[in-house]
Amino acid sequence: MGVVQKQMEDQLRADAALLEEIRRQRDDYKADRDEYKRERDDWKRRYEEAEARVRGASRETRRVPA
């Protein structure tokens, strides 16, 4: 019985280590995903600001008498 119990304990330790590694990878993935979303939103905001400046500048140039 001692050998079987030792094998079960070893398997439980291995499973616990595997779960911990999976949790760590999941947390890393979530952090990377959140960073990507922040960067994407920042680029989108910059693009929209630049687009608004271009539209504003083109409106101003149309108002200048030729």
mmCIF file of N, CA and C in Angstrom:
data_model
loop_
_atom_site.group_PDB
_atom_site.id
_atom_site.type_symbol
_atom_site.label_atom_id
_atom_site.label_comp_id
_atom_site.label_asym_id
_atom_site.label_seq_id
_atom_site.Cartn_x
_atom_site.Cartn_y
_atom_site.Cartn_z
ATOM 1 N N MET A 1 0.826 -1.201 0.000
ATOM 2 C CA MET A 1 0.000 0.000 0.000
ATOM 3 C C MET A 1 0.866 1.260 0.000
ATOM 4 N N GLY A 2 2.036 1.184 0.592
ATOM 5 C CA GLY A 2 2.909 2.352 0.661
ATOM 6 C C GLY A 2 3.350 2.836 -0.709
ATOM 7 N N VAL A 3 3.608 1.929 -1.622
ATOM 8 C CA VAL A 3 4.056 2.295 -2.965
ATOM 9 C C VAL A 3 2.937 3.008 -3.724
ATOM 10 N N VAL A 4 1.728 2.485 -3.619
ATOM 11 C CA VAL A 4 0.585 3.097 -4.308
ATOM 12 C C VAL A 4 0.321 4.486 -3.748
ATOM 13 N N GLN A 5 0.383 4.614 -2.435
ATOM 14 C CA GLN A 5 0.145 5.919 -1.810
ATOM 15 C C GLN A 5 1.218 6.917 -2.252
ATOM 16 N N LYS A 6 2.471 6.484 -2.308
ATOM 17 C CA LYS A 6 3.560 7.365 -2.754
ATOM 18 C C LYS A 6 3.330 7.799 -4.204
ATOM 19 N N GLN A 7 2.908 6.867 -5.063
ATOM 20 C CA GLN A 7 2.636 7.213 -6.461
ATOM 21 C C GLN A 7 1.498 8.224 -6.560
ATOM 22 N N MET A 8 0.463 8.043 -5.744
ATOM 23 C CA MET A 8 -0.669 8.982 -5.753
ATOM 24 C C MET A 8 -0.219 10.364 -5.286
ATOM 25 N N GLU A 9 0.604 10.407 -4.239
ATOM 26 C CA GLU A 9 1.104 11.689 -3.743
ATOM 27 C C GLU A 9 1.977 12.368 -4.792
ATOM 28 N N ASP A 10 2.827 11.581 -5.451
ATOM 29 C CA ASP A 10 3.669 12.141 -6.512
ATOM 30 C C ASP A 10 2.812 12.701 -7.647
ATOM 31 N N GLN A 11 1.768 11.971 -8.008
ATOM 32 C CA GLN A 11 0.877 12.427 -9.074
ATOM 33 C C GLN A 11 0.151 13.707 -8.665
ATOM 34 N N LEU A 12 -0.272 13.787 -7.398
ATOM 35 C CA LEU A 12 -0.931 15.002 -6.913
ATOM 36 C C LEU A 12 0.021 16.192 -6.962
ATOM 37 N N ARG A 13 1.269 15.990 -6.574
ATOM 38 C CA ARG A 13 2.256 17.074 -6.634
ATOM 39 C C ARG A 13 2.485 17.507 -8.085
ATOM 40 N N ALA A 14 2.581 16.536 -8.974
ATOM 41 C CA ALA A 14 2.779 16.861 -10.391
ATOM 42 C C ALA A 14 1.573 17.624 -10.942
ATOM 43 N N ASP A 15 0.379 17.192 -10.567
ATOM 44 C CA ASP A 15 -0.835 17.889 -11.014
ATOM 45 C C ASP A 15 -0.888 19.308 -10.461
ATOM 46 N N ALA A 16 -0.507 19.477 -9.196
ATOM 47 C CA ALA A 16 -0.505 20.808 -8.582
ATOM 48 C C ALA A 16 0.495 21.721 -9.292
ATOM 49 N N ALA A 17 1.668 21.180 -9.623
ATOM 50 C CA ALA A 17 2.672 21.972 -10.338
ATOM 51 C C ALA A 17 2.159 22.352 -11.725
ATOM 52 N N LEU A 18 1.501 21.426 -12.394
ATOM 53 C CA LEU A 18 0.940 21.708 -13.714
ATOM 54 C C LEU A 18 -0.132 22.793 -13.631
ATOM 55 N N LEU A 19 -1.001 22.694 -12.635
ATOM 56 C CA LEU A 19 -2.033 23.723 -12.456
ATOM 57 C C LEU A 19 -1.412 25.091 -12.207
ATOM 58 N N GLU A 20 -0.368 25.135 -11.406
ATOM 59 C CA GLU A 20 0.297 26.402 -11.114
ATOM 60 C C GLU A 20 0.905 26.990 -12.393
ATOM 61 N N GLU A 21 1.515 26.151 -13.211
ATOM 62 C CA GLU A 21 2.093 26.616 -14.478
ATOM 63 C C GLU A 21 0.997 27.128 -15.415
ATOM 64 N N ILE A 22 -0.113 26.437 -15.470
ATOM 65 C CA ILE A 22 -1.234 26.880 -16.313
ATOM 66 C C ILE A 22 -1.768 28.219 -15.820
ATOM 67 N N ARG A 23 -1.896 28.378 -14.521
ATOM 68 C CA ARG A 23 -2.367 29.661 -13.958
ATOM 69 C C ARG A 23 -1.401 30.789 -14.301
ATOM 70 N N ARG A 24 -0.093 30.512 -14.187
ATOM 71 C CA ARG A 24 0.907 31.530 -14.494
ATOM 72 C C ARG A 24 0.815 31.931 -15.966
ATOM 73 N N GLN A 25 0.694 30.946 -16.849
ATOM 74 C CA GLN A 25 0.576 31.251 -18.275
ATOM 75 C C GLN A 25 -0.704 32.030 -18.574
ATOM 76 N N ARG A 26 -1.788 31.681 -17.899
ATOM 77 C CA ARG A 26 -3.056 32.396 -18.092
ATOM 78 C C ARG A 26 -2.901 33.849 -17.655
ATOM 79 N N ASP A 27 -2.262 34.063 -16.499
ATOM 80 C CA ASP A 27 -2.066 35.425 -16.009
ATOM 81 C C ASP A 27 -1.173 36.228 -16.954
ATOM 82 N N ASP A 28 -0.121 35.582 -17.475
ATOM 83 C CA ASP A 28 0.748 36.256 -18.442
ATOM 84 C C ASP A 28 -0.042 36.626 -19.697
ATOM 85 N N TYR A 29 -0.871 35.708 -20.161
ATOM 86 C CA TYR A 29 -1.690 35.959 -21.351
ATOM 87 C C TYR A 29 -2.626 37.146 -21.111
ATOM 88 N N LYS A 30 -3.272 37.163 -19.945
ATOM 89 C CA LYS A 30 -4.200 38.260 -19.650
ATOM 90 C C LYS A 30 -3.466 39.594 -19.592
ATOM 91 N N ALA A 31 -2.270 39.604 -18.997
ATOM 92 C CA ALA A 31 -1.492 40.840 -18.924
ATOM 93 C C ALA A 31 -1.098 41.303 -20.324
ATOM 94 N N ASP A 32 -0.650 40.368 -21.170
ATOM 95 C CA ASP A 32 -0.290 40.727 -22.544
ATOM 96 C C ASP A 32 -1.504 41.237 -23.312
ATOM 97 N N ARG A 33 -2.639 40.596 -23.117
ATOM 98 C CA ARG A 33 -3.864 40.997 -23.806
ATOM 99 C C ARG A 33 -4.273 42.407 -23.373
ATOM 100 N N ASP A 34 -4.188 42.683 -22.069
ATOM 101 C CA ASP A 34 -4.556 44.005 -21.573
ATOM 102 C C ASP A 34 -3.611 45.078 -22.114
ATOM 103 N N GLU A 35 -2.309 44.757 -22.175
ATOM 104 C CA GLU A 35 -1.344 45.705 -22.724
ATOM 105 C C GLU A 35 -1.637 45.968 -24.199
ATOM 106 N N TYR A 36 -1.946 44.924 -24.948
ATOM 107 C CA TYR A 36 -2.295 45.075 -26.369
ATOM 108 C C TYR A 36 -3.507 45.993 -26.522
ATOM 109 N N LYS A 37 -4.523 45.786 -25.693
ATOM 110 C CA LYS A 37 -5.734 46.609 -25.792
ATOM 111 C C LYS A 37 -5.424 48.073 -25.488
ATOM 112 N N ARG A 38 -4.584 48.316 -24.468
ATOM 113 C CA ARG A 38 -4.216 49.699 -24.152
ATOM 114 C C ARG A 38 -3.478 50.338 -25.323
ATOM 115 N N GLU A 39 -2.520 49.606 -25.909
ATOM 116 C CA GLU A 39 -1.773 50.142 -27.047
ATOM 117 C C GLU A 39 -2.693 50.379 -28.243
ATOM 118 N N ARG A 40 -3.586 49.443 -28.506
ATOM 119 C CA ARG A 40 -4.522 49.581 -29.622
ATOM 120 C C ARG A 40 -5.394 50.820 -29.429
ATOM 121 N N ASP A 41 -5.912 51.000 -28.210
ATOM 122 C CA ASP A 41 -6.762 52.155 -27.934
ATOM 123 C C ASP A 41 -5.981 53.456 -28.072
ATOM 124 N N ASP A 42 -4.704 53.444 -27.646
ATOM 125 C CA ASP A 42 -3.868 54.632 -27.766
ATOM 126 C C ASP A 42 -3.640 54.987 -29.236
ATOM 127 N N TRP A 43 -3.324 53.982 -30.060
ATOM 128 C CA TRP A 43 -3.128 54.236 -31.489
ATOM 129 C C TRP A 43 -4.417 54.720 -32.143
ATOM 130 N N LYS A 44 -5.534 54.151 -31.750
ATOM 131 C CA LYS A 44 -6.819 54.570 -32.312
ATOM 132 C C LYS A 44 -7.097 56.030 -31.957
ATOM 133 N N ARG A 45 -6.829 56.395 -30.694
ATOM 134 C CA ARG A 45 -7.037 57.775 -30.262
ATOM 135 C C ARG A 45 -6.123 58.719 -31.050
ATOM 136 N N ARG A 46 -4.851 58.349 -31.208
ATOM 137 C CA ARG A 46 -3.915 59.186 -31.968
ATOM 138 C C ARG A 46 -4.376 59.354 -33.414
ATOM 139 N N TYR A 47 -4.823 58.262 -34.004
ATOM 140 C CA TYR A 47 -5.298 58.310 -35.392
ATOM 141 C C TYR A 47 -6.484 59.260 -35.509
ATOM 142 N N GLU A 48 -7.439 59.135 -34.593
ATOM 143 C CA GLU A 48 -8.631 59.982 -34.644
ATOM 144 C C GLU A 48 -8.272 61.443 -34.427
ATOM 145 N N GLU A 49 -7.314 61.719 -33.529
ATOM 146 C CA GLU A 49 -6.890 63.100 -33.314
ATOM 147 C C GLU A 49 -6.223 63.666 -34.568
ATOM 148 N N ALA A 50 -5.356 62.873 -35.195
ATOM 149 C CA ALA A 50 -4.685 63.333 -36.416
ATOM 150 C C ALA A 50 -5.699 63.537 -37.533
ATOM 151 N N GLU A 51 -6.641 62.630 -37.642
ATOM 152 C CA GLU A 51 -7.674 62.747 -38.665
ATOM 153 C C GLU A 51 -8.490 64.021 -38.448
ATOM 154 N N ALA A 52 -8.816 64.327 -37.201
ATOM 155 C CA ALA A 52 -9.579 65.537 -36.901
ATOM 156 C C ALA A 52 -8.769 66.785 -37.248
ATOM 157 N N ARG A 53 -7.455 66.755 -36.975
ATOM 158 C CA ARG A 53 -6.611 67.906 -37.325
ATOM 159 C C ARG A 53 -6.564 68.096 -38.838
ATOM 160 N N VAL A 54 -6.457 67.002 -39.579
ATOM 161 C CA VAL A 54 -6.412 67.093 -41.043
ATOM 162 C C VAL A 54 -7.731 67.647 -41.569
ATOM 163 N N ARG A 55 -8.841 67.156 -41.045
ATOM 164 C CA ARG A 55 -10.149 67.673 -41.484
ATOM 165 C C ARG A 55 -10.277 69.151 -41.153
ATOM 166 N N GLY A 56 -9.831 69.528 -39.961
ATOM 167 C CA GLY A 56 -9.896 70.935 -39.574
ATOM 168 C C GLY A 56 -9.024 71.803 -40.462
ATOM 169 N N ALA A 57 -7.836 71.328 -40.793
ATOM 170 C CA ALA A 57 -6.924 72.089 -41.651
ATOM 171 C C ALA A 57 -7.493 72.206 -43.056
ATOM 172 N N SER A 58 -8.107 71.160 -43.555
ATOM 173 C CA SER A 58 -8.658 71.242 -44.913
ATOM 174 C C SER A 58 -9.846 72.195 -44.943
ATOM 175 N N ARG A 59 -10.599 72.273 -43.854
ATOM 176 C CA ARG A 59 -11.701 73.245 -43.799
ATOM 177 C C ARG A 59 -11.149 74.664 -43.796
ATOM 178 N N GLU A 60 -10.066 74.873 -43.055
ATOM 179 C CA GLU A 60 -9.463 76.202 -42.983
ATOM 180 C C GLU A 60 -8.910 76.631 -44.339
ATOM 181 N N THR A 61 -8.303 75.713 -45.074
ATOM 182 C CA THR A 61 -7.735 76.094 -46.377
ATOM 183 C C THR A 61 -8.831 76.407 -47.383
ATOM 184 N N ARG A 62 -9.992 75.807 -47.229
ATOM 185 C CA ARG A 62 -11.096 76.115 -48.141
ATOM 186 C C ARG A 62 -11.653 77.506 -47.883
ATOM 187 N N ARG A 63 -11.499 78.002 -46.672
ATOM 188 C CA ARG A 63 -12.059 79.314 -46.332
ATOM 189 C C ARG A 63 -11.194 80.466 -46.847
ATOM 190 N N VAL A 64 -9.944 80.177 -47.159
ATOM 191 C CA VAL A 64 -9.043 81.237 -47.620
ATOM 192 C C VAL A 64 -9.447 81.644 -49.035
ATOM 193 N N PRO A 65 -9.671 82.938 -49.254
ATOM 194 C CA PRO A 65 -10.056 83.365 -50.613
ATOM 195 C C PRO A 65 -8.910 83.148 -51.598
ATOM 196 N N ALA A 66 -9.258 82.738 -52.779
ATOM 197 C CA ALA A 66 -8.243 82.439 -53.801
ATOM 198 C C ALA A 66 -7.797 83.678 -54.518
#
